[in-house]
Short mmCIF file of C-alpha atoms in Angstrom, two decimals:
data_model
loop_
_atom_site.label_atom_id
_atom_site.label_comp_id
_atom_site.label_asym_id
_atom_site.label_seq_id
_atom_site.Cartn_x
_atom_site.Cartn_y
_atom_site.Cartn_z
CA UNK D 1 9.83 -5.95 16.95
CA UNK D 2 7.87 -5.24 13.79
CA UNK D 3 8.70 -1.96 12.10
CA UNK D 4 5.07 -0.84 12.21
CA UNK D 5 2.50 -2.22 14.62
CA UNK D 6 -1.12 -1.22 14.89
CA UNK D 7 -3.95 -1.67 17.31
CA UNK D 8 -5.65 -4.98 16.71
CA UNK D 9 -9.21 -4.52 15.48
CA UNK D 10 -11.94 -4.55 14.72
CA UNK D 11 -13.37 -1.33 16.12
CA UNK D 12 -17.17 -1.28 16.09
CA UNK D 13 -18.58 2.19 16.78
CA UNK D 14 -21.92 3.96 16.36
CA UNK D 15 -22.34 6.78 13.88
CA UNK D 16 -21.17 10.06 15.34
CA UNK D 17 -18.62 8.50 17.66
CA UNK D 18 -15.03 9.57 17.98
CA UNK D 19 -12.53 6.81 17.35
CA UNK D 20 -8.75 6.75 17.70
CA UNK D 21 -6.20 4.40 16.20
CA UNK D 22 -2.66 4.03 17.42
CA UNK D 23 0.40 2.82 15.62
CA UNK D 24 3.91 2.30 16.97
CA UNK D 25 7.10 2.24 14.97
CA UNK D 26 10.50 0.87 15.74
CA UNK D 27 12.84 2.92 13.55
CA UNK D 28 13.58 6.17 15.38
CA UNK D 29 15.05 7.64 12.18
CA UNK D 30 11.63 7.69 10.50
CA UNK D 31 10.68 11.27 9.73
CA UNK D 32 7.21 10.93 8.33
CA UNK D 33 4.31 8.56 8.07
CA UNK D 34 1.13 8.07 6.14
CA UNK D 35 -2.32 6.88 6.99
CA UNK D 36 -3.99 5.00 4.17
CA UNK D 37 -7.48 3.54 4.15
CA UNK D 38 -8.38 0.36 2.37
CA UNK D 39 -11.89 -0.74 1.57
CA UNK D 40 -12.57 -4.45 1.25
CA UNK D 41 -10.65 -5.89 -1.71
CA UNK D 42 -9.74 -2.43 -2.98
CA UNK D 43 -6.50 -0.54 -3.29
CA UNK D 44 -4.99 1.47 -0.40
CA UNK D 45 -5.87 5.16 -0.69
CA UNK D 46 -3.87 7.93 0.92
CA UNK D 47 -5.78 9.53 3.74
CA UNK D 48 -3.24 11.75 5.46
CA UNK D 49 0.45 12.48 5.58
CA UNK D 50 2.12 13.14 8.91
CA UNK D 51 5.34 15.09 8.50
CA UNK D 52 5.80 16.86 11.80
CA UNK D 53 3.96 16.75 15.09
CA UNK D 54 0.67 16.29 13.31
CA UNK D 55 -1.97 17.74 11.08
CA UNK D 56 -5.72 18.04 10.75
CA UNK D 57 -8.03 17.63 7.80
CA UNK D 58 -11.69 18.12 8.57
CA UNK D 59 -12.83 15.33 10.87
CA UNK D 60 -9.43 13.64 10.78
CA UNK D 61 -6.45 14.47 12.99
CA UNK D 62 -3.13 12.69 12.80
CA UNK D 63 -0.43 13.10 15.40
CA UNK D 64 3.17 11.98 15.60
CA UNK D 65 4.91 11.51 18.93
CA UNK D 66 8.60 11.03 18.22
CA UNK D 67 9.60 10.58 21.84
CA UNK D 68 7.27 7.63 22.28
CA UNK D 69 7.49 6.54 18.64
CA UNK D 70 3.80 6.36 17.94
CA UNK D 71 1.38 7.83 15.47
CA UNK D 72 -2.32 8.27 16.05
CA UNK D 73 -5.33 8.92 13.87
CA UNK D 74 -8.46 10.45 15.36
CA UNK D 75 -11.76 10.41 13.51
CA UNK D 76 -14.47 12.67 14.89
CA UNK D 77 -18.18 12.39 14.14
CA UNK D 78 -17.67 9.06 12.38
CA UNK D 79 -19.86 8.24 9.40
CA UNK D 80 -20.97 4.99 7.84
CA UNK D 81 -18.63 5.71 4.92
CA UNK D 82 -15.65 5.71 7.29
CA UNK D 83 -15.97 1.93 7.58
CA UNK D 84 -12.73 0.55 6.19
CA UNK D 85 -9.35 -0.77 7.25
CA UNK D 86 -6.92 1.96 8.29
CA UNK D 87 -3.28 1.35 7.50
CA UNK D 88 -0.36 2.98 9.26
CA UNK D 89 2.51 3.27 6.80
CA UNK D 90 6.17 4.07 7.23
CA UNK D 91 7.71 5.37 4.00
CA UNK D 92 11.20 4.59 2.92
CA UNK D 93 11.98 3.88 -0.68
CA UNK D 94 9.30 1.27 -0.14
CA UNK D 95 6.15 1.61 1.92
CA UNK D 96 6.06 -0.52 5.04
CA UNK D 97 2.49 -1.28 5.96
CA UNK D 98 1.07 -2.13 9.29
CA UNK D 99 -1.42 -4.95 9.53
CA UNK D 100 -4.29 -2.47 9.52
CA UNK D 101 -7.12 -1.79 11.91
CA UNK D 102 -10.64 -2.49 10.75
CA UNK D 103 -13.29 0.09 11.56
CA UNK D 104 -16.98 -0.64 11.31
CA UNK D 105 -19.34 2.28 11.84
CA UNK D 106 -22.91 1.22 12.59
CA UNK D 107 -26.10 3.27 12.26
CA UNK B 1 -7.48 13.58 -10.95
CA UNK B 2 -4.74 11.48 -12.57
CA UNK B 3 -4.71 7.87 -11.53
CA UNK B 4 -2.75 4.66 -11.84
CA UNK B 5 -4.51 2.12 -14.04
CA UNK B 6 -4.03 -1.63 -14.02
CA UNK B 7 -5.10 -4.40 -16.35
CA UNK B 8 -6.55 -6.93 -16.22
CA UNK B 9 -8.70 -6.57 -13.12
CA UNK B 10 -8.78 -10.34 -12.69
CA UNK B 11 -6.43 -12.95 -14.14
CA UNK B 12 -7.00 -16.69 -13.80
CA UNK B 13 -4.05 -18.87 -14.77
CA UNK B 14 -2.98 -22.47 -14.52
CA UNK B 15 -0.06 -23.24 -12.23
CA UNK B 16 3.22 -23.14 -14.11
CA UNK B 17 2.03 -20.64 -16.69
CA UNK B 18 3.50 -17.21 -17.21
CA UNK B 19 1.48 -14.09 -16.44
CA UNK B 20 2.06 -10.44 -17.21
CA UNK B 21 0.33 -7.80 -15.15
CA UNK B 22 0.15 -4.34 -16.65
CA UNK B 23 0.16 -0.89 -15.14
CA UNK B 24 0.09 2.65 -16.43
CA UNK B 25 1.54 4.94 -13.75
CA UNK B 26 0.64 8.59 -13.35
CA UNK B 27 2.33 10.40 -16.22
CA UNK B 28 4.65 12.78 -14.35
CA UNK B 29 5.69 10.22 -11.75
CA UNK B 30 9.21 8.85 -11.81
CA UNK B 31 9.09 6.00 -9.31
CA UNK B 32 7.09 2.83 -9.82
CA UNK B 33 6.29 -0.02 -7.49
CA UNK B 34 4.62 -3.39 -7.25
CA UNK B 35 3.02 -4.65 -4.06
CA UNK B 36 0.97 -7.72 -3.37
CA UNK B 37 -1.66 -8.59 -0.79
CA UNK B 38 -2.55 -12.19 -0.08
CA UNK B 39 -6.14 -12.49 1.10
CA UNK B 40 -6.42 -11.58 4.77
CA UNK B 41 -2.81 -10.43 5.03
CA UNK B 42 -1.08 -7.09 4.89
CA UNK B 43 0.20 -5.30 1.83
CA UNK B 44 3.76 -6.41 1.01
CA UNK B 45 6.38 -4.63 -1.05
CA UNK B 46 7.76 -6.48 -4.07
CA UNK B 47 9.90 -4.11 -6.10
CA UNK B 48 10.61 -0.49 -6.90
CA UNK B 49 11.77 0.87 -10.24
CA UNK B 50 13.41 4.12 -11.18
CA UNK B 51 15.29 5.36 -14.20
CA UNK B 52 14.68 2.09 -16.07
CA UNK B 53 16.13 -0.16 -13.44
CA UNK B 54 15.17 -1.90 -10.24
CA UNK B 55 16.10 0.26 -7.27
CA UNK B 56 15.02 -2.13 -4.54
CA UNK B 57 13.40 -5.53 -4.26
CA UNK B 58 12.14 -7.65 -1.41
CA UNK B 59 12.90 -11.26 -0.61
CA UNK B 60 9.59 -12.19 -2.23
CA UNK B 61 10.82 -10.89 -5.59
CA UNK B 62 12.83 -13.93 -6.64
CA UNK B 63 14.02 -15.07 -10.07
CA UNK B 64 10.47 -15.94 -11.10
CA UNK B 65 9.59 -12.25 -11.10
CA UNK B 66 10.68 -9.51 -13.45
CA UNK B 67 9.61 -5.96 -14.22
CA UNK B 68 9.86 -3.92 -17.34
CA UNK B 69 8.98 -0.52 -18.70
CA UNK B 70 8.65 -1.43 -22.37
CA UNK B 71 7.62 2.05 -23.50
CA UNK B 72 7.01 5.50 -22.05
CA UNK B 73 3.79 4.62 -20.31
CA UNK B 74 3.50 0.95 -19.33
CA UNK B 75 5.09 -0.79 -16.36
CA UNK B 76 4.74 -4.57 -16.25
CA UNK B 77 5.22 -7.35 -13.73
CA UNK B 78 5.93 -10.80 -15.13
CA UNK B 79 5.75 -14.03 -13.17
CA UNK B 80 7.49 -16.72 -15.19
CA UNK B 81 6.14 -19.95 -13.73
CA UNK B 82 3.27 -19.30 -11.40
CA UNK B 83 2.71 -21.18 -8.17
CA UNK B 84 -0.44 -21.58 -6.13
CA UNK B 85 1.00 -19.25 -3.49
CA UNK B 86 1.28 -16.46 -6.05
CA UNK B 87 -2.49 -16.05 -5.80
CA UNK B 88 -2.98 -12.54 -4.43
CA UNK B 89 -4.02 -9.01 -5.26
CA UNK B 90 -1.21 -7.21 -7.05
CA UNK B 91 -1.08 -3.44 -6.75
CA UNK B 92 0.96 -1.09 -8.86
CA UNK B 93 1.87 2.29 -7.40
CA UNK B 94 3.74 5.38 -8.51
CA UNK B 95 5.15 8.49 -6.88
CA UNK B 96 6.82 11.74 -7.88
CA UNK B 97 9.74 11.15 -5.59
CA UNK B 98 10.87 8.64 -3.08
CA UNK B 99 11.04 8.33 0.71
CA UNK B 100 8.63 10.96 2.00
CA UNK B 101 6.48 11.17 -1.11
CA UNK B 102 3.13 9.41 -0.97
CA UNK B 103 2.52 6.60 -3.41
CA UNK B 104 -0.68 6.36 -5.40
CA UNK B 105 -2.10 2.93 -6.05
CA UNK B 106 -3.93 1.39 -8.94
CA UNK B 107 -7.04 -0.62 -8.18
CA UNK B 108 -5.17 -3.87 -8.48
CA UNK B 109 -5.16 -7.14 -10.41
CA UNK B 110 -6.58 -10.17 -8.68
CA UNK B 111 -4.41 -13.13 -9.69
CA UNK B 112 -5.87 -16.56 -9.16
CA UNK B 113 -3.65 -19.58 -9.76
CA UNK B 114 -5.42 -22.89 -10.29
#
């Protein structure tokens, strides 16, 4: 089993929609995770850190379910600028990236 | 906001040639990393560097690769004899600490091997 696995994409949603991404992890010792976003041919940029059960930042909510070993990212009121690939990341001394889920928000 | 900077943005090299990719990490960060991303694939870890030595490397980081911090600001990745399969986007990253600390990425060097 891969250490980090994400929903296969792409997700195509209209502006204003709510969209959720899921990510499962295999190492039960993992204490925290990150969500990064990556625009086409650009560097990954940190979106949110998830250190406990979850946290919220504006339209974005990240949750961590240790019992089921999954992390989720919820985007409310999606905007055109949210179109990107969202990467679930497990940090150790290295970052272990999931394959990424592509989101396309349409007008 | 402080950022990681990388040069060049695009490097085109003949197979078999040596390349050096350069990075300037964020100034108060202590941990430095190189990742690569082959087109259409996920970001892969290459190497981490702390206290002037390699702290971890992946199976990708073979004898053709080396890293160096030649002065107080630069962090370089050298590929000694490039292969076609080395064509990828190479990202440098840095962090204040390790494990649970987020890493901040430079905007990458696109390496094209001909």
